[in-house]
PDB file of C-alpha atoms in Angstrom:
ATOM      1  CA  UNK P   1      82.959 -40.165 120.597  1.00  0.00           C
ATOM      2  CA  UNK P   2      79.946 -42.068 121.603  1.00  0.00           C
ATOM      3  CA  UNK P   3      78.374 -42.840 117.851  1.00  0.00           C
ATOM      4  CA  UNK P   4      75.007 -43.709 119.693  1.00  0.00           C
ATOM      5  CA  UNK P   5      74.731 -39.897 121.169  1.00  0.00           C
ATOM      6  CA  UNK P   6      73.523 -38.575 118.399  1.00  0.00           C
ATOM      7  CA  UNK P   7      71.482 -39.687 114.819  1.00  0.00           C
ATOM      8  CA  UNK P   8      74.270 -40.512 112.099  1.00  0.00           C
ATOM      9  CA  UNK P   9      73.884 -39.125 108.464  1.00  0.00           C
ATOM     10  CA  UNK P  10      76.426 -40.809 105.556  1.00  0.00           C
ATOM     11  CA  UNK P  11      76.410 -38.026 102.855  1.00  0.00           C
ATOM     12  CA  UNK P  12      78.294 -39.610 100.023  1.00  0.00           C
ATOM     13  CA  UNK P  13      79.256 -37.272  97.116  1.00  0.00           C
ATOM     14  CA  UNK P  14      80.070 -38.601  93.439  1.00  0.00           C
ATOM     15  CA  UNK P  15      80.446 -34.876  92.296  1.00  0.00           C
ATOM     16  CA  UNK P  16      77.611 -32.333  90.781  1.00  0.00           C
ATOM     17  CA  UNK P  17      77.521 -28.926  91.000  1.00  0.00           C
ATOM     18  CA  UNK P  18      77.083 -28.868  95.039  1.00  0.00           C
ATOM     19  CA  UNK P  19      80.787 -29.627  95.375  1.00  0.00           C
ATOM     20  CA  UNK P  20      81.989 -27.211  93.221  1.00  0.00           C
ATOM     21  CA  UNK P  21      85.143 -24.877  94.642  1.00  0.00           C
ATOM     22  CA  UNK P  22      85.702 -21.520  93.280  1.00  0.00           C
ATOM     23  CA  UNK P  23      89.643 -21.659  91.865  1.00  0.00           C
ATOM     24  CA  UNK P  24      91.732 -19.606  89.607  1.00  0.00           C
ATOM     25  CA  UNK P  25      90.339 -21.184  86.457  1.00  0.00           C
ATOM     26  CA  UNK P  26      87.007 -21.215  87.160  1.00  0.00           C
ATOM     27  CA  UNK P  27      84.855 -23.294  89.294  1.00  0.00           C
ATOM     28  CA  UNK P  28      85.928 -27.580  89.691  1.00  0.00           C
ATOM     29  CA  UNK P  29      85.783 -30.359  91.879  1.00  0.00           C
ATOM     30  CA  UNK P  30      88.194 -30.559  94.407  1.00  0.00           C
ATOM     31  CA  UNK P  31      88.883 -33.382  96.771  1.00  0.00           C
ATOM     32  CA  UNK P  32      87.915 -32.698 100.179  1.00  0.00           C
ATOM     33  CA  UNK P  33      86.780 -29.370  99.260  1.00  0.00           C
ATOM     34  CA  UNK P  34      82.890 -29.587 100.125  1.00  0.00           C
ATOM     35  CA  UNK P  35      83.715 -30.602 103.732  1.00  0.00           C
ATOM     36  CA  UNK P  36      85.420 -26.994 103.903  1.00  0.00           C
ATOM     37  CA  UNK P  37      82.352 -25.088 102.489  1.00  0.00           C
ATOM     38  CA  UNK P  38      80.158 -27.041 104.620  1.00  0.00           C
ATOM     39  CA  UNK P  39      82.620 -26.058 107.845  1.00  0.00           C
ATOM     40  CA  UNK P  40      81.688 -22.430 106.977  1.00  0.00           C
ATOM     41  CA  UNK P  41      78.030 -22.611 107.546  1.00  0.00           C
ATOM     42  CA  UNK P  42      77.271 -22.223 111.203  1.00  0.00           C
ATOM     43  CA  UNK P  43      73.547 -24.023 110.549  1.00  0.00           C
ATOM     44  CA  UNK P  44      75.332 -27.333 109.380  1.00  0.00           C
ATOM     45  CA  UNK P  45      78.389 -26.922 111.492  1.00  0.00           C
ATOM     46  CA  UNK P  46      79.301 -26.911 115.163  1.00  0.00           C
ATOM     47  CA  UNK P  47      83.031 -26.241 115.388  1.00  0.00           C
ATOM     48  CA  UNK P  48      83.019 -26.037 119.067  1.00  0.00           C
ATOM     49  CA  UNK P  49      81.368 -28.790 119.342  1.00  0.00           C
ATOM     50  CA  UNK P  50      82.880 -31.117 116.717  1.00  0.00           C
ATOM     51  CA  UNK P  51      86.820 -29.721 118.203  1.00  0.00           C
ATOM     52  CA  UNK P  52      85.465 -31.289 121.766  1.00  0.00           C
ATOM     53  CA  UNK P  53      84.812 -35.141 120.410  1.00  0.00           C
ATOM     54  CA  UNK P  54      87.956 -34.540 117.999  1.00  0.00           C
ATOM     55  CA  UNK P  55      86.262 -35.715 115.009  1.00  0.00           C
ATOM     56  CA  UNK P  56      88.043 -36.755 111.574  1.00  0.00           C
ATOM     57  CA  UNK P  57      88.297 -34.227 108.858  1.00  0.00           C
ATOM     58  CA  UNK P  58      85.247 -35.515 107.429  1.00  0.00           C
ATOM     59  CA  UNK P  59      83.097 -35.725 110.391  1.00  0.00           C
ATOM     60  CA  UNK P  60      81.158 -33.272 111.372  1.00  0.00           C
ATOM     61  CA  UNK P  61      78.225 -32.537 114.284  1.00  0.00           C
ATOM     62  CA  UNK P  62      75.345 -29.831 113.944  1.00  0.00           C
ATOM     63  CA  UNK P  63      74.956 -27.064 116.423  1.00  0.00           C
ATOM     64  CA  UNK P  64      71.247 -27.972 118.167  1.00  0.00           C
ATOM     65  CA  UNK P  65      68.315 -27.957 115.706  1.00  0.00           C
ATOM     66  CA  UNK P  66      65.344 -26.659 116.154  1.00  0.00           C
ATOM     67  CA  UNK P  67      64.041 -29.951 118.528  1.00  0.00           C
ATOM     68  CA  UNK P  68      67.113 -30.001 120.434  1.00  0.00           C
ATOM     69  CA  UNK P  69      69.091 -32.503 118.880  1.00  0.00           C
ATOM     70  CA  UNK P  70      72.881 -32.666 117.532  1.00  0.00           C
ATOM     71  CA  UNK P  71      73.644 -34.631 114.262  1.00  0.00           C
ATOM     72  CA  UNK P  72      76.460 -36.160 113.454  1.00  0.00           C
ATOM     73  CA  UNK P  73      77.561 -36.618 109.831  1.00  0.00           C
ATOM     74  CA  UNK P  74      80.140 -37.618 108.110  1.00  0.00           C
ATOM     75  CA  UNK P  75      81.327 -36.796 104.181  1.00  0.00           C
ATOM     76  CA  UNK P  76      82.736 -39.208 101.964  1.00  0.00           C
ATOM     77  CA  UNK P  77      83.611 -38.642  98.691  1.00  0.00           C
ATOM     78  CA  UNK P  78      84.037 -40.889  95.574  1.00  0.00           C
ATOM     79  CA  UNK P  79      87.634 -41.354  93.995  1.00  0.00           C
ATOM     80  CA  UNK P  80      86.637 -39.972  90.872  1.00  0.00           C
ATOM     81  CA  UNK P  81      84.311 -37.025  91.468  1.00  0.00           C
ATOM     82  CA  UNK P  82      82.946 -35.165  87.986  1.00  0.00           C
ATOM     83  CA  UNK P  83      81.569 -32.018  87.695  1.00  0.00           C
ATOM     84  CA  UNK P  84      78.234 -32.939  86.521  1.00  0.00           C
ATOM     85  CA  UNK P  85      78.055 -31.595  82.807  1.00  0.00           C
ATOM     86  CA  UNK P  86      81.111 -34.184  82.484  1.00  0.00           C
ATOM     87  CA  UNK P  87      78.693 -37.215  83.756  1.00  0.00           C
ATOM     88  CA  UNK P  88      77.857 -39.958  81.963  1.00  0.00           C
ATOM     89  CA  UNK P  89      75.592 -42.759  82.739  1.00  0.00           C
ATOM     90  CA  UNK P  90      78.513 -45.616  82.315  1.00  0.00           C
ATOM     91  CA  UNK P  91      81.074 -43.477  83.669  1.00  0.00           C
ATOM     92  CA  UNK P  92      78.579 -43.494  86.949  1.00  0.00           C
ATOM     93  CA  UNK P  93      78.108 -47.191  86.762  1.00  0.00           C
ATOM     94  CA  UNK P  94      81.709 -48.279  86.816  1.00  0.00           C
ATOM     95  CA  UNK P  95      82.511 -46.542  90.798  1.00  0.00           C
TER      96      UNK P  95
END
């Protein structure tokens, strides 16, 4: 893929509530599982598109916004994500 094609977003995610996946036992963070919601969104997520540069897992490219343009983005996580009513301020400071 031609990086320069298209503006480049790093969305980096340390956990919160915006990563939260809907399990058995209730709502937690689970690895990789954002990128999955974020697939399902049509607005935020060009399968078609993304299948035909043969991105990573974790990349991802916008169907056209409203100017015309594609983005690309691409999600990486922290090793430790927390569910954010588990975050502390050290806890934050020491990734």
């Amino acid at each position: 893929m031609d990086q320069n094609q298209f503006p480049k977003v790093l969305v980096i995610l340390a956990g919160g509530t915006i990563i939260m996946t809907k399990t058995a036992n209730g709502y937690q963070c689970i690895k990789g599982g954002f990128v999955k919601i974020v697939q399902t969104y049509p607005n935020l997520y060009s399968r078609s598109f993304s299948q035909k540069y043969n991105l990573e897992e974790n990349e991802c490219i916008t169907p056209k916004t409203l100017e015309g343009h594609r983005i690309f983005y691409k999600i990486i996580e922290m090793p430790n994500i927390t569910d954010s009513s588990k975050a502390v301020f050290d806890r934050q400071l020491r990734r």
